[in-house]
Amino acid sequence: MFDIVLLCLISFYSFIILSFTCGLFINKEKRVNIQPFVSIIIAALNEQDHIEKILYDVTHQTYPSEKYEILVIDDESSDNTSNLVIELSKKYQNVKLLNAKYGDPSLNYKKRPLDLGIRNASGEIILQTDADCRVKKYWIETMVSYFSDNVGMVIGHSQINKNQSLSQQIEALDFLMLSATGRSTAQFGIPFAATGQNLSFRKKTFFQVNGFSEFADALGGDDTFLLQSIRNKTDWDIVVALDKNSFAQTVPSLTGQSFISQRRRWASDSLYFKNTNPLFFIVITTTFLANMIIIISLGKVFIFSEPFQFLINILIIKFIIEGLLMIKATSVFNCATLRKAFLPWFFLQIPYIVYMGIVTLMPKNSRWGGRHTI
């Protein structure tokens, strides 16, 4: 009976992963030639080591400088972040500094500075990235080109750079697989997720769904929850930016602890999707159960001396299915060098996914930017 359940779970899981792989073969997009006023929103918490780099990138764009502004919202940093922004604002007139302490007190975590920036934005298009990201000089014009009349949100891609060590390559591959899922589902017209490292939406669309108010207390919500609100409550289309000039890059986690803390924050609000996107919740649950039952099966092999062969066959199926997704994802995002990290990633992600699934049921006491960690 147990083997039948395991086989059914792996079969359904394989169907899901194959669907994601198929979605990466879809390249539909519609581009327009427009130049609306754009507001770039960057929330920063103790980012003195990164803020100058991202501000250099966004002040050296091919988009007309008079057509965009850059709002940096300092979330009460304890380092030199604010002073660095002030100095740069003297050089670039479209750079402005806001302080999150003047934001909406009902909003928790990163949503408060982002909401403050959006409410003070002059642009009809909001373009969001993180302080530790880097973008190309064509970033603004490329992201804006996806805003045809019926588009309310554009999901941008972000990937981890500086992948020297094996641990960084594993992290980068893990992030890439998540991004591939987001791109694939968006191409099917059922977007699951987005990243605040590279996200754009109409300002009026944000207010149409009452901003972040419906998930003010959630640990996350500034990207994927907002996406789900727009998808469920409006008629706006949500599209994904396919052009490589729209891609952003971010840095790897400094330590294993910071990586786990980040992923726990991402996983902590998964139960939210039970109501907002049941299909996404089914995928999350199936992924958790498929990996959980493999762990249980492995335990049975060692504790009850059951034969290895059935478990090995299941792992081979899982390896092939996930390998196909990995090969297509690394090809689409031009990250073939990450393929060598697939084997260790494959085995590490089984207990990792089970752990993250259990975390969703635990109290949420983490905050963004390392101010508090789980």
PDB file of N, CA and C in Angstrom, residues 280-357:
ATOM      1  N   PHE A 280      -1.593  26.457  -7.068  1.00  0.00           N
ATOM      2  CA  PHE A 280      -0.238  26.640  -6.543  1.00  0.00           C
ATOM      3  C   PHE A 280      -0.079  25.887  -5.227  1.00  0.00           C
ATOM      4  N   PHE A 281      -1.097  25.944  -4.393  1.00  0.00           N
ATOM      5  CA  PHE A 281      -1.038  25.241  -3.104  1.00  0.00           C
ATOM      6  C   PHE A 281      -0.961  23.726  -3.311  1.00  0.00           C
ATOM      7  N   ILE A 282      -1.684  23.219  -4.298  1.00  0.00           N
ATOM      8  CA  ILE A 282      -1.622  21.784  -4.610  1.00  0.00           C
ATOM      9  C   ILE A 282      -0.212  21.396  -5.054  1.00  0.00           C
ATOM     10  N   VAL A 283       0.404  22.248  -5.861  1.00  0.00           N
ATOM     11  CA  VAL A 283       1.772  21.980  -6.321  1.00  0.00           C
ATOM     12  C   VAL A 283       2.743  21.980  -5.145  1.00  0.00           C
ATOM     13  N   ILE A 284       2.613  22.970  -4.260  1.00  0.00           N
ATOM     14  CA  ILE A 284       3.479  23.045  -3.085  1.00  0.00           C
ATOM     15  C   ILE A 284       3.302  21.808  -2.213  1.00  0.00           C
ATOM     16  N   THR A 285       2.053  21.442  -1.970  1.00  0.00           N
ATOM     17  CA  THR A 285       1.756  20.288  -1.113  1.00  0.00           C
ATOM     18  C   THR A 285       2.264  18.988  -1.730  1.00  0.00           C
ATOM     19  N   THR A 286       2.050  18.830  -3.028  1.00  0.00           N
ATOM     20  CA  THR A 286       2.517  17.621  -3.713  1.00  0.00           C
ATOM     21  C   THR A 286       4.035  17.509  -3.661  1.00  0.00           C
ATOM     22  N   THR A 287       4.710  18.627  -3.865  1.00  0.00           N
ATOM     23  CA  THR A 287       6.175  18.634  -3.804  1.00  0.00           C
ATOM     24  C   THR A 287       6.664  18.232  -2.425  1.00  0.00           C
ATOM     25  N   PHE A 288       6.022  18.777  -1.404  1.00  0.00           N
ATOM     26  CA  PHE A 288       6.390  18.429  -0.027  1.00  0.00           C
ATOM     27  C   PHE A 288       6.152  16.944   0.244  1.00  0.00           C
ATOM     28  N   LEU A 289       4.976  16.453  -0.112  1.00  0.00           N
ATOM     29  CA  LEU A 289       4.630  15.057   0.178  1.00  0.00           C
ATOM     30  C   LEU A 289       5.506  14.080  -0.602  1.00  0.00           C
ATOM     31  N   ALA A 290       5.808  14.413  -1.854  1.00  0.00           N
ATOM     32  CA  ALA A 290       6.645  13.531  -2.666  1.00  0.00           C
ATOM     33  C   ALA A 290       8.026  13.366  -2.055  1.00  0.00           C
ATOM     34  N   ASN A 291       8.565  14.451  -1.524  1.00  0.00           N
ATOM     35  CA  ASN A 291       9.883  14.376  -0.893  1.00  0.00           C
ATOM     36  C   ASN A 291       9.806  13.778   0.508  1.00  0.00           C
ATOM     37  N   MET A 292       8.722  14.067   1.210  1.00  0.00           N
ATOM     38  CA  MET A 292       8.538  13.507   2.550  1.00  0.00           C
ATOM     39  C   MET A 292       8.437  11.982   2.496  1.00  0.00           C
ATOM     40  N   ILE A 293       7.695  11.475   1.536  1.00  0.00           N
ATOM     41  CA  ILE A 293       7.486  10.032   1.470  1.00  0.00           C
ATOM     42  C   ILE A 293       8.766   9.305   1.035  1.00  0.00           C
ATOM     43  N   ILE A 294       9.643  10.016   0.318  1.00  0.00           N
ATOM     44  CA  ILE A 294      10.954   9.443  -0.010  1.00  0.00           C
ATOM     45  C   ILE A 294      11.795   9.298   1.253  1.00  0.00           C
ATOM     46  N   ILE A 295      11.747  10.317   2.118  1.00  0.00           N
ATOM     47  CA  ILE A 295      12.461  10.249   3.398  1.00  0.00           C
ATOM     48  C   ILE A 295      11.925   9.094   4.239  1.00  0.00           C
ATOM     49  N   ILE A 296      10.601   8.964   4.292  1.00  0.00           N
ATOM     50  CA  ILE A 296       9.984   7.875   5.059  1.00  0.00           C
ATOM     51  C   ILE A 296      10.390   6.519   4.479  1.00  0.00           C
ATOM     52  N   SER A 297      10.385   6.429   3.162  1.00  0.00           N
ATOM     53  CA  SER A 297      10.759   5.181   2.502  1.00  0.00           C
ATOM     54  C   SER A 297      12.209   4.818   2.795  1.00  0.00           C
ATOM     55  N   LEU A 298      13.066   5.822   2.814  1.00  0.00           N
ATOM     56  CA  LEU A 298      14.470   5.577   3.146  1.00  0.00           C
ATOM     57  C   LEU A 298      14.607   5.077   4.574  1.00  0.00           C
ATOM     58  N   GLY A 299      13.804   5.659   5.473  1.00  0.00           N
ATOM     59  CA  GLY A 299      13.815   5.201   6.864  1.00  0.00           C
ATOM     60  C   GLY A 299      13.370   3.753   6.983  1.00  0.00           C
ATOM     61  N   LYS A 300      12.382   3.382   6.201  1.00  0.00           N
ATOM     62  CA  LYS A 300      11.900   1.993   6.229  1.00  0.00           C
ATOM     63  C   LYS A 300      12.971   1.018   5.746  1.00  0.00           C
ATOM     64  N   VAL A 301      13.760   1.462   4.783  1.00  0.00           N
ATOM     65  CA  VAL A 301      14.829   0.602   4.265  1.00  0.00           C
ATOM     66  C   VAL A 301      15.844   0.292   5.356  1.00  0.00           C
ATOM     67  N   PHE A 302      16.212   1.320   6.121  1.00  0.00           N
ATOM     68  CA  PHE A 302      17.233   1.129   7.152  1.00  0.00           C
ATOM     69  C   PHE A 302      16.667   0.500   8.426  1.00  0.00           C
ATOM     70  N   ILE A 303      15.448   0.866   8.788  1.00  0.00           N
ATOM     71  CA  ILE A 303      14.880   0.370  10.052  1.00  0.00           C
ATOM     72  C   ILE A 303      14.301  -1.030   9.900  1.00  0.00           C
ATOM     73  N   PHE A 304      13.599  -1.254   8.794  1.00  0.00           N
ATOM     74  CA  PHE A 304      12.919  -2.544   8.618  1.00  0.00           C
ATOM     75  C   PHE A 304      13.587  -3.427   7.564  1.00  0.00           C
ATOM     76  N   SER A 305      14.740  -2.992   7.089  1.00  0.00           N
ATOM     77  CA  SER A 305      15.528  -3.768   6.112  1.00  0.00           C
ATOM     78  C   SER A 305      14.730  -4.100   4.856  1.00  0.00           C
ATOM     79  N   GLU A 306      13.883  -3.147   4.432  1.00  0.00           N
ATOM     80  CA  GLU A 306      13.143  -3.363   3.194  1.00  0.00           C
ATOM     81  C   GLU A 306      14.082  -3.200   1.990  1.00  0.00           C
ATOM     82  N   PRO A 307      13.774  -3.815   0.857  1.00  0.00           N
ATOM     83  CA  PRO A 307      14.664  -3.745  -0.310  1.00  0.00           C
ATOM     84  C   PRO A 307      14.806  -2.320  -0.859  1.00  0.00           C
ATOM     85  N   PHE A 308      15.985  -2.037  -1.354  1.00  0.00           N
ATOM     86  CA  PHE A 308      16.308  -0.720  -1.888  1.00  0.00           C
ATOM     87  C   PHE A 308      15.689  -0.473  -3.267  1.00  0.00           C
ATOM     88  N   GLN A 309      15.437  -1.512  -4.025  1.00  0.00           N
ATOM     89  CA  GLN A 309      15.194  -1.383  -5.453  1.00  0.00           C
ATOM     90  C   GLN A 309      14.049  -0.434  -5.802  1.00  0.00           C
ATOM     91  N   PHE A 310      12.917  -0.534  -5.098  1.00  0.00           N
ATOM     92  CA  PHE A 310      11.774   0.322  -5.422  1.00  0.00           C
ATOM     93  C   PHE A 310      12.121   1.789  -5.182  1.00  0.00           C
ATOM     94  N   LEU A 311      12.776   2.081  -4.060  1.00  0.00           N
ATOM     95  CA  LEU A 311      13.171   3.455  -3.762  1.00  0.00           C
ATOM     96  C   LEU A 311      14.152   3.970  -4.811  1.00  0.00           C
ATOM     97  N   ILE A 312      15.089   3.134  -5.210  1.00  0.00           N
ATOM     98  CA  ILE A 312      16.059   3.537  -6.228  1.00  0.00           C
ATOM     99  C   ILE A 312      15.350   3.872  -7.543  1.00  0.00           C
ATOM    100  N   ASN A 313      14.371   3.078  -7.911  1.00  0.00           N
ATOM    101  CA  ASN A 313      13.613   3.336  -9.141  1.00  0.00           C
ATOM    102  C   ASN A 313      12.876   4.677  -9.072  1.00  0.00           C
ATOM    103  N   ILE A 314      12.309   4.968  -7.906  1.00  0.00           N
ATOM    104  CA  ILE A 314      11.604   6.240  -7.712  1.00  0.00           C
ATOM    105  C   ILE A 314      12.583   7.405  -7.837  1.00  0.00           C
ATOM    106  N   LEU A 315      13.752   7.271  -7.227  1.00  0.00           N
ATOM    107  CA  LEU A 315      14.763   8.331  -7.288  1.00  0.00           C
ATOM    108  C   LEU A 315      15.256   8.541  -8.719  1.00  0.00           C
ATOM    109  N   ILE A 316      15.380   7.468  -9.467  1.00  0.00           N
ATOM    110  CA  ILE A 316      15.804   7.588 -10.864  1.00  0.00           C
ATOM    111  C   ILE A 316      14.769   8.365 -11.676  1.00  0.00           C
ATOM    112  N   ILE A 317      13.490   8.052 -11.466  1.00  0.00           N
ATOM    113  CA  ILE A 317      12.420   8.782 -12.160  1.00  0.00           C
ATOM    114  C   ILE A 317      12.470  10.264 -11.800  1.00  0.00           C
ATOM    115  N   LYS A 318      12.590  10.548 -10.522  1.00  0.00           N
ATOM    116  CA  LYS A 318      12.639  11.936 -10.048  1.00  0.00           C
ATOM    117  C   LYS A 318      13.863  12.658 -10.620  1.00  0.00           C
ATOM    118  N   PHE A 319      14.984  11.972 -10.658  1.00  0.00           N
ATOM    119  CA  PHE A 319      16.223  12.555 -11.177  1.00  0.00           C
ATOM    120  C   PHE A 319      16.064  12.929 -12.649  1.00  0.00           C
ATOM    121  N   ILE A 320      15.470  12.047 -13.427  1.00  0.00           N
ATOM    122  CA  ILE A 320      15.291  12.305 -14.858  1.00  0.00           C
ATOM    123  C   ILE A 320      14.326  13.464 -15.095  1.00  0.00           C
ATOM    124  N   ILE A 321      13.206  13.452 -14.386  1.00  0.00           N
ATOM    125  CA  ILE A 321      12.188  14.494 -14.568  1.00  0.00           C
ATOM    126  C   ILE A 321      12.734  15.865 -14.175  1.00  0.00           C
ATOM    127  N   GLU A 322      13.351  15.951 -13.013  1.00  0.00           N
ATOM    128  CA  GLU A 322      13.915  17.229 -12.572  1.00  0.00           C
ATOM    129  C   GLU A 322      15.119  17.619 -13.423  1.00  0.00           C
ATOM    130  N   GLY A 323      15.851  16.634 -13.916  1.00  0.00           N
ATOM    131  CA  GLY A 323      16.983  16.920 -14.789  1.00  0.00           C
ATOM    132  C   GLY A 323      16.553  17.566 -16.091  1.00  0.00           C
ATOM    133  N   LEU A 324      15.433  17.121 -16.639  1.00  0.00           N
ATOM    134  CA  LEU A 324      14.912  17.728 -17.862  1.00  0.00           C
ATOM    135  C   LEU A 324      14.552  19.196 -17.636  1.00  0.00           C
ATOM    136  N   LEU A 325      13.913  19.476 -16.496  1.00  0.00           N
ATOM    137  CA  LEU A 325      13.581  20.865 -16.167  1.00  0.00           C
ATOM    138  C   LEU A 325      14.845  21.688 -15.997  1.00  0.00           C
ATOM    139  N   MET A 326      15.835  21.130 -15.314  1.00  0.00           N
ATOM    140  CA  MET A 326      17.092  21.834 -15.092  1.00  0.00           C
ATOM    141  C   MET A 326      17.798  22.161 -16.403  1.00  0.00           C
ATOM    142  N   ILE A 327      17.856  21.192 -17.314  1.00  0.00           N
ATOM    143  CA  ILE A 327      18.536  21.407 -18.594  1.00  0.00           C
ATOM    144  C   ILE A 327      17.855  22.517 -19.394  1.00  0.00           C
ATOM    145  N   LYS A 328      16.525  22.494 -19.443  1.00  0.00           N
ATOM    146  CA  LYS A 328      15.807  23.531 -20.181  1.00  0.00           C
ATOM    147  C   LYS A 328      15.946  24.884 -19.493  1.00  0.00           C
ATOM    148  N   ALA A 329      15.858  24.909 -18.163  1.00  0.00           N
ATOM    149  CA  ALA A 329      15.952  26.177 -17.423  1.00  0.00           C
ATOM    150  C   ALA A 329      17.329  26.810 -17.589  1.00  0.00           C
ATOM    151  N   THR A 330      18.377  26.024 -17.466  1.00  0.00           N
ATOM    152  CA  THR A 330      19.733  26.571 -17.608  1.00  0.00           C
ATOM    153  C   THR A 330      20.000  27.014 -19.041  1.00  0.00           C
ATOM    154  N   SER A 331      19.315  26.398 -19.986  1.00  0.00           N
ATOM    155  CA  SER A 331      19.443  26.826 -21.380  1.00  0.00           C
ATOM    156  C   SER A 331      18.716  28.145 -21.613  1.00  0.00           C
ATOM    157  N   VAL A 332      17.489  28.230 -21.124  1.00  0.00           N
ATOM    158  CA  VAL A 332      16.684  29.441 -21.304  1.00  0.00           C
ATOM    159  C   VAL A 332      17.348  30.657 -20.665  1.00  0.00           C
ATOM    160  N   PHE A 333      17.910  30.463 -19.486  1.00  0.00           N
ATOM    161  CA  PHE A 333      18.500  31.584 -18.754  1.00  0.00           C
ATOM    162  C   PHE A 333      20.015  31.680 -18.927  1.00  0.00           C
ATOM    163  N   ASN A 334      20.557  30.909 -19.882  1.00  0.00           N
ATOM    164  CA  ASN A 334      21.974  30.971 -20.220  1.00  0.00           C
ATOM    165  C   ASN A 334      22.873  30.724 -19.002  1.00  0.00           C
ATOM    166  N   CYS A 335      22.559  29.664 -18.265  1.00  0.00           N
ATOM    167  CA  CYS A 335      23.316  29.332 -17.053  1.00  0.00           C
ATOM    168  C   CYS A 335      23.781  27.874 -17.087  1.00  0.00           C
ATOM    169  N   ALA A 336      24.306  27.453 -18.221  1.00  0.00           N
ATOM    170  CA  ALA A 336      24.706  26.056 -18.381  1.00  0.00           C
ATOM    171  C   ALA A 336      25.784  25.642 -17.382  1.00  0.00           C
ATOM    172  N   THR A 337      26.567  26.588 -16.887  1.00  0.00           N
ATOM    173  CA  THR A 337      27.631  26.256 -15.932  1.00  0.00           C
ATOM    174  C   THR A 337      27.073  25.710 -14.619  1.00  0.00           C
ATOM    175  N   LEU A 338      25.799  25.964 -14.351  1.00  0.00           N
ATOM    176  CA  LEU A 338      25.193  25.486 -13.103  1.00  0.00           C
ATOM    177  C   LEU A 338      24.797  24.012 -13.174  1.00  0.00           C
ATOM    178  N   ARG A 339      24.877  23.425 -14.335  1.00  0.00           N
ATOM    179  CA  ARG A 339      24.447  22.028 -14.475  1.00  0.00           C
ATOM    180  C   ARG A 339      25.282  21.072 -13.628  1.00  0.00           C
ATOM    181  N   LYS A 340      26.534  21.419 -13.410  1.00  0.00           N
ATOM    182  CA  LYS A 340      27.396  20.542 -12.615  1.00  0.00           C
ATOM    183  C   LYS A 340      26.986  20.509 -11.148  1.00  0.00           C
ATOM    184  N   ALA A 341      26.141  21.447 -10.734  1.00  0.00           N
ATOM    185  CA  ALA A 341      25.662  21.467  -9.344  1.00  0.00           C
ATOM    186  C   ALA A 341      24.376  20.666  -9.180  1.00  0.00           C
ATOM    187  N   PHE A 342      23.875  20.101 -10.271  1.00  0.00           N
ATOM    188  CA  PHE A 342      22.577  19.428 -10.199  1.00  0.00           C
ATOM    189  C   PHE A 342      22.595  18.199  -9.295  1.00  0.00           C
ATOM    190  N   LEU A 343      23.617  17.379  -9.389  1.00  0.00           N
ATOM    191  CA  LEU A 343      23.651  16.142  -8.607  1.00  0.00           C
ATOM    192  C   LEU A 343      23.615  16.417  -7.105  1.00  0.00           C
ATOM    193  N   PRO A 344      24.501  17.286  -6.564  1.00  0.00           N
ATOM    194  CA  PRO A 344      24.380  17.569  -5.127  1.00  0.00           C
ATOM    195  C   PRO A 344      23.081  18.272  -4.777  1.00  0.00           C
ATOM    196  N   TRP A 345      22.613  19.166  -5.662  1.00  0.00           N
ATOM    197  CA  TRP A 345      21.330  19.844  -5.414  1.00  0.00           C
ATOM    198  C   TRP A 345      20.203  18.829  -5.331  1.00  0.00           C
ATOM    199  N   PHE A 346      20.206  17.848  -6.207  1.00  0.00           N
ATOM    200  CA  PHE A 346      19.143  16.854  -6.264  1.00  0.00           C
ATOM    201  C   PHE A 346      18.985  16.135  -4.928  1.00  0.00           C
ATOM    202  N   PHE A 347      20.088  15.727  -4.340  1.00  0.00           N
ATOM    203  CA  PHE A 347      20.003  14.982  -3.086  1.00  0.00           C
ATOM    204  C   PHE A 347      19.771  15.898  -1.878  1.00  0.00           C
ATOM    205  N   LEU A 348      20.337  17.101  -1.910  1.00  0.00           N
ATOM    206  CA  LEU A 348      20.157  18.019  -0.785  1.00  0.00           C
ATOM    207  C   LEU A 348      18.740  18.579  -0.723  1.00  0.00           C
ATOM    208  N   GLN A 349      18.097  18.757  -1.866  1.00  0.00           N
ATOM    209  CA  GLN A 349      16.782  19.404  -1.861  1.00  0.00           C
ATOM    210  C   GLN A 349      15.682  18.504  -1.318  1.00  0.00           C
ATOM    211  N   ILE A 350      15.932  17.210  -1.216  1.00  0.00           N
ATOM    212  CA  ILE A 350      14.899  16.325  -0.661  1.00  0.00           C
ATOM    213  C   ILE A 350      14.669  16.618   0.823  1.00  0.00           C
ATOM    214  N   PRO A 351      15.701  16.544   1.692  1.00  0.00           N
ATOM    215  CA  PRO A 351      15.465  16.923   3.090  1.00  0.00           C
ATOM    216  C   PRO A 351      15.187  18.411   3.258  1.00  0.00           C
ATOM    217  N   TYR A 352      15.754  19.218   2.369  1.00  0.00           N
ATOM    218  CA  TYR A 352      15.563  20.670   2.431  1.00  0.00           C
ATOM    219  C   TYR A 352      14.089  21.038   2.224  1.00  0.00           C
ATOM    220  N   ILE A 353      13.436  20.429   1.245  1.00  0.00           N
ATOM    221  CA  ILE A 353      12.021  20.707   0.977  1.00  0.00           C
ATOM    222  C   ILE A 353      11.146  20.228   2.130  1.00  0.00           C
ATOM    223  N   VAL A 354      11.471  19.077   2.684  1.00  0.00           N
ATOM    224  CA  VAL A 354      10.711  18.562   3.828  1.00  0.00           C
ATOM    225  C   VAL A 354      10.839  19.512   5.014  1.00  0.00           C
ATOM    226  N   TYR A 355      12.036  19.974   5.255  1.00  0.00           N
ATOM    227  CA  TYR A 355      12.277  20.918   6.355  1.00  0.00           C
ATOM    228  C   TYR A 355      11.478  22.203   6.142  1.00  0.00           C
ATOM    229  N   MET A 356      11.518  22.748   4.928  1.00  0.00           N
ATOM    230  CA  MET A 356      10.804  23.985   4.646  1.00  0.00           C
ATOM    231  C   MET A 356       9.294  23.801   4.763  1.00  0.00           C
ATOM    232  N   GLY A 357       8.814  22.617   4.404  1.00  0.00           N
ATOM    233  CA  GLY A 357       7.386  22.347   4.543  1.00  0.00           C
ATOM    234  C   GLY A 357       6.943  22.362   5.990  1.00  0.00           C
TER     235      GLY A 357
END
